Amino acid sequence: MSEDTATAATPETGDASTTPPGAVTPPAAEGAVGTTEAAGSAGGRAAVADIEEAMKDVVDPELGINVVDLGLVYGVHVDDQNVATLDMTLTSAACPLTDVIEDQARQALTTGPGGGLVDDIRINWVWLPPWGPDKITDEGRDQLRSLGFNV
């Protein structure tokens, strides 16, 4: 999250200190920072919020609910090479579908217009803290209820 803070401060502190009073910063200069961040593999680092949003396209094959709303994504980090490391868990350590989830995550984050949000991904499967229904978002609970689950 500190990456986002530093990025957000850049447009305000970048050229403003060297621009004479009353001068207008060209729109291209202001847009360049945001475009680099959003483009991911186009030269900048992907924003954590964008990665979390894209991970909503990754669906648990057994439940049919995305892994974010199920509370399976514990953390996201993007390094200087624009490689995302996802701390994730599963509803069960014995889940045979980790390969399916990994493939979906790679597809969601590394492909698409402009080559995707990140250049590559790593998934760090973690078991502590253990997953429980308390990790499901309100949106995920609504989706599960619509499927007949009592959550």
mmCIF file of C-alpha atoms in Angstrom:
data_model
loop_
_atom_site.group_PDB
_atom_site.id
_atom_site.type_symbol
_atom_site.label_atom_id
_atom_site.label_comp_id
_atom_site.label_asym_id
_atom_site.label_seq_id
_atom_site.Cartn_x
_atom_site.Cartn_y
_atom_site.Cartn_z
ATOM 1 C CA MET A 1 0.000 0.000 0.000
ATOM 2 C CA SER A 2 2.917 2.344 0.546
ATOM 3 C CA GLU A 3 3.658 1.989 -3.169
ATOM 4 C CA ASP A 4 0.284 3.550 -3.917
ATOM 5 C CA THR A 5 0.971 6.403 -1.515
ATOM 6 C CA ALA A 6 4.287 7.199 -3.180
ATOM 7 C CA THR A 7 2.690 7.016 -6.610
ATOM 8 C CA ALA A 8 -0.185 9.268 -5.584
ATOM 9 C CA ALA A 9 2.230 11.894 -4.273
ATOM 10 C CA THR A 10 4.284 11.985 -7.480
ATOM 11 C CA PRO A 11 1.941 14.126 -9.635
ATOM 12 C CA GLU A 12 1.638 16.700 -6.866
ATOM 13 C CA THR A 13 5.346 16.934 -6.085
ATOM 14 C CA GLY A 14 6.921 16.136 -9.480
ATOM 15 C CA ASP A 15 7.144 19.203 -11.739
ATOM 16 C CA ALA A 16 5.210 21.527 -9.445
ATOM 17 C CA SER A 17 8.294 22.601 -7.462
ATOM 18 C CA THR A 18 10.168 23.638 -10.645
ATOM 19 C CA THR A 19 7.224 25.198 -12.483
ATOM 20 C CA PRO A 20 7.077 29.007 -12.251
ATOM 21 C CA PRO A 21 4.061 30.438 -10.404
ATOM 22 C CA GLY A 22 1.019 30.665 -12.667
ATOM 23 C CA ALA A 23 2.424 28.202 -15.230
ATOM 24 C CA VAL A 24 0.322 25.224 -16.272
ATOM 25 C CA THR A 25 1.770 21.731 -16.298
ATOM 26 C CA PRO A 26 1.169 20.134 -19.716
ATOM 27 C CA PRO A 27 -1.553 17.462 -19.622
ATOM 28 C CA ALA A 28 0.777 14.869 -21.157
ATOM 29 C CA ALA A 29 3.192 15.221 -18.220
ATOM 30 C CA GLU A 30 0.404 14.698 -15.700
ATOM 31 C CA GLY A 31 -1.055 11.706 -17.539
ATOM 32 C CA ALA A 32 2.291 10.011 -18.042
ATOM 33 C CA VAL A 33 2.586 8.875 -14.416
ATOM 34 C CA GLY A 34 -0.929 7.436 -14.278
ATOM 35 C CA THR A 35 -0.524 5.734 -17.645
ATOM 36 C CA THR A 36 2.736 4.082 -16.608
ATOM 37 C CA GLU A 37 1.205 2.793 -13.398
ATOM 38 C CA ALA A 38 -1.932 1.527 -15.111
ATOM 39 C CA ALA A 39 -0.062 -0.044 -18.002
ATOM 40 C CA GLY A 40 1.817 -2.479 -15.787
ATOM 41 C CA SER A 41 4.122 -4.251 -18.209
ATOM 42 C CA ALA A 42 4.506 -1.077 -20.289
ATOM 43 C CA GLY A 43 7.314 -0.036 -17.953
ATOM 44 C CA GLY A 44 5.785 0.635 -14.532
ATOM 45 C CA ARG A 45 4.632 -1.330 -11.572
ATOM 46 C CA ALA A 46 1.016 -2.463 -11.439
ATOM 47 C CA ALA A 47 -1.109 -1.044 -8.624
ATOM 48 C CA VAL A 48 -2.179 -3.484 -5.915
ATOM 49 C CA ALA A 49 -5.815 -2.340 -6.229
ATOM 50 C CA ASP A 50 -5.770 -3.140 -9.970
ATOM 51 C CA ILE A 51 -4.378 -6.602 -9.277
ATOM 52 C CA GLU A 52 -7.010 -7.274 -6.634
ATOM 53 C CA GLU A 53 -9.727 -6.182 -9.064
ATOM 54 C CA ALA A 54 -8.336 -8.414 -11.839
ATOM 55 C CA MET A 55 -8.199 -11.354 -9.416
ATOM 56 C CA LYS A 56 -11.997 -11.180 -9.220
ATOM 57 C CA ASP A 57 -11.873 -12.949 -12.600
ATOM 58 C CA VAL A 58 -10.306 -15.966 -10.867
ATOM 59 C CA VAL A 59 -13.120 -18.270 -9.809
ATOM 60 C CA ASP A 60 -12.935 -21.105 -7.304
ATOM 61 C CA PRO A 61 -13.821 -24.099 -9.532
ATOM 62 C CA GLU A 62 -15.851 -25.861 -6.832
ATOM 63 C CA LEU A 63 -17.912 -22.931 -5.552
ATOM 64 C CA GLY A 64 -18.106 -20.699 -8.607
ATOM 65 C CA ILE A 65 -17.248 -17.583 -6.543
ATOM 66 C CA ASN A 66 -14.163 -15.441 -7.174
ATOM 67 C CA VAL A 67 -11.142 -15.940 -4.921
ATOM 68 C CA VAL A 68 -11.132 -12.323 -3.698
ATOM 69 C CA ASP A 69 -14.697 -12.401 -2.392
ATOM 70 C CA LEU A 70 -14.079 -15.835 -0.881
ATOM 71 C CA GLY A 71 -11.238 -14.278 1.115
ATOM 72 C CA LEU A 72 -8.565 -16.517 -0.378
ATOM 73 C CA VAL A 73 -6.198 -13.660 -1.317
ATOM 74 C CA TYR A 74 -4.296 -12.663 1.816
ATOM 75 C CA GLY A 75 -1.832 -10.227 0.270
ATOM 76 C CA VAL A 76 -0.343 -8.810 -2.929
ATOM 77 C CA HIS A 77 3.152 -7.440 -3.529
ATOM 78 C CA VAL A 78 4.586 -6.136 -6.811
ATOM 79 C CA ASP A 79 8.370 -5.961 -7.157
ATOM 80 C CA ASP A 80 10.479 -3.611 -9.277
ATOM 81 C CA GLN A 81 10.396 -6.078 -12.201
ATOM 82 C CA ASN A 82 6.562 -5.887 -12.172
ATOM 83 C CA VAL A 83 6.216 -9.450 -10.889
ATOM 84 C CA ALA A 84 3.268 -9.937 -8.552
ATOM 85 C CA THR A 85 3.571 -12.231 -5.554
ATOM 86 C CA LEU A 86 0.186 -13.292 -4.231
ATOM 87 C CA ASP A 87 -0.209 -14.691 -0.735
ATOM 88 C CA MET A 88 -3.165 -17.015 -1.109
ATOM 89 C CA THR A 89 -4.820 -19.810 0.756
ATOM 90 C CA LEU A 90 -7.466 -22.375 -0.054
ATOM 91 C CA THR A 91 -10.571 -23.523 1.760
ATOM 92 C CA SER A 92 -8.767 -26.838 2.283
ATOM 93 C CA ALA A 93 -5.062 -27.742 2.218
ATOM 94 C CA ALA A 94 -6.053 -30.901 0.339
ATOM 95 C CA CYS A 95 -7.623 -28.953 -2.536
ATOM 96 C CA PRO A 96 -6.662 -30.697 -5.799
ATOM 97 C CA LEU A 97 -7.375 -27.602 -7.906
ATOM 98 C CA THR A 98 -4.397 -25.358 -7.105
ATOM 99 C CA ASP A 99 -3.151 -25.680 -10.702
ATOM 100 C CA VAL A 100 -6.500 -24.447 -12.040
ATOM 101 C CA ILE A 101 -6.438 -21.406 -9.746
ATOM 102 C CA GLU A 102 -2.798 -20.679 -10.631
ATOM 103 C CA ASP A 103 -3.570 -20.865 -14.353
ATOM 104 C CA GLN A 104 -6.580 -18.558 -13.974
ATOM 105 C CA ALA A 105 -4.539 -16.064 -11.935
ATOM 106 C CA ARG A 106 -1.735 -16.031 -14.502
ATOM 107 C CA GLN A 107 -4.280 -15.500 -17.294
ATOM 108 C CA ALA A 108 -6.061 -12.691 -15.419
ATOM 109 C CA LEU A 109 -2.877 -10.797 -14.581
ATOM 110 C CA THR A 110 -0.426 -11.374 -17.436
ATOM 111 C CA THR A 111 -2.614 -11.296 -20.554
ATOM 112 C CA GLY A 112 -4.886 -8.738 -22.106
ATOM 113 C CA PRO A 113 -4.484 -5.349 -23.760
ATOM 114 C CA GLY A 114 -0.906 -4.154 -23.594
ATOM 115 C CA GLY A 115 0.329 -7.496 -22.244
ATOM 116 C CA GLY A 116 -1.517 -7.518 -18.935
ATOM 117 C CA LEU A 117 -1.039 -5.837 -15.580
ATOM 118 C CA VAL A 118 2.143 -7.659 -14.591
ATOM 119 C CA ASP A 119 4.947 -9.457 -16.369
ATOM 120 C CA ASP A 120 4.687 -12.599 -14.241
ATOM 121 C CA ILE A 121 3.138 -13.937 -11.046
ATOM 122 C CA ARG A 122 4.143 -16.105 -8.140
ATOM 123 C CA ILE A 123 1.673 -17.632 -5.744
ATOM 124 C CA ASN A 124 2.797 -18.185 -2.190
ATOM 125 C CA TRP A 125 0.338 -20.733 -0.771
ATOM 126 C CA VAL A 126 -0.065 -20.028 2.936
ATOM 127 C CA TRP A 127 -2.038 -21.862 5.598
ATOM 128 C CA LEU A 128 -1.780 -19.430 8.508
ATOM 129 C CA PRO A 129 -4.031 -17.898 9.415
ATOM 130 C CA PRO A 130 -6.318 -20.715 8.377
ATOM 131 C CA TRP A 131 -9.152 -19.787 6.034
ATOM 132 C CA GLY A 132 -12.614 -19.620 7.543
ATOM 133 C CA PRO A 133 -16.034 -18.298 6.534
ATOM 134 C CA ASP A 134 -15.222 -15.065 8.400
ATOM 135 C CA LYS A 135 -12.841 -14.176 5.528
ATOM 136 C CA ILE A 136 -15.669 -14.065 2.947
ATOM 137 C CA THR A 137 -16.640 -10.540 1.860
ATOM 138 C CA ASP A 138 -20.245 -9.316 1.972
ATOM 139 C CA GLU A 139 -20.356 -9.631 -1.818
ATOM 140 C CA GLY A 140 -19.117 -13.219 -1.559
ATOM 141 C CA ARG A 141 -21.756 -13.997 1.082
ATOM 142 C CA ASP A 142 -24.465 -12.646 -1.218
ATOM 143 C CA GLN A 143 -23.182 -14.820 -4.067
ATOM 144 C CA LEU A 144 -23.067 -17.910 -1.858
ATOM 145 C CA ARG A 145 -26.586 -17.270 -0.557
ATOM 146 C CA SER A 146 -27.842 -17.022 -4.131
ATOM 147 C CA LEU A 147 -26.390 -20.508 -4.678
ATOM 148 C CA GLY A 148 -28.270 -21.836 -1.632
ATOM 149 C CA PHE A 149 -25.495 -21.734 0.965
ATOM 150 C CA ASN A 150 -26.366 -20.572 4.486
ATOM 151 C CA VAL A 151 -23.620 -18.078 5.363
#
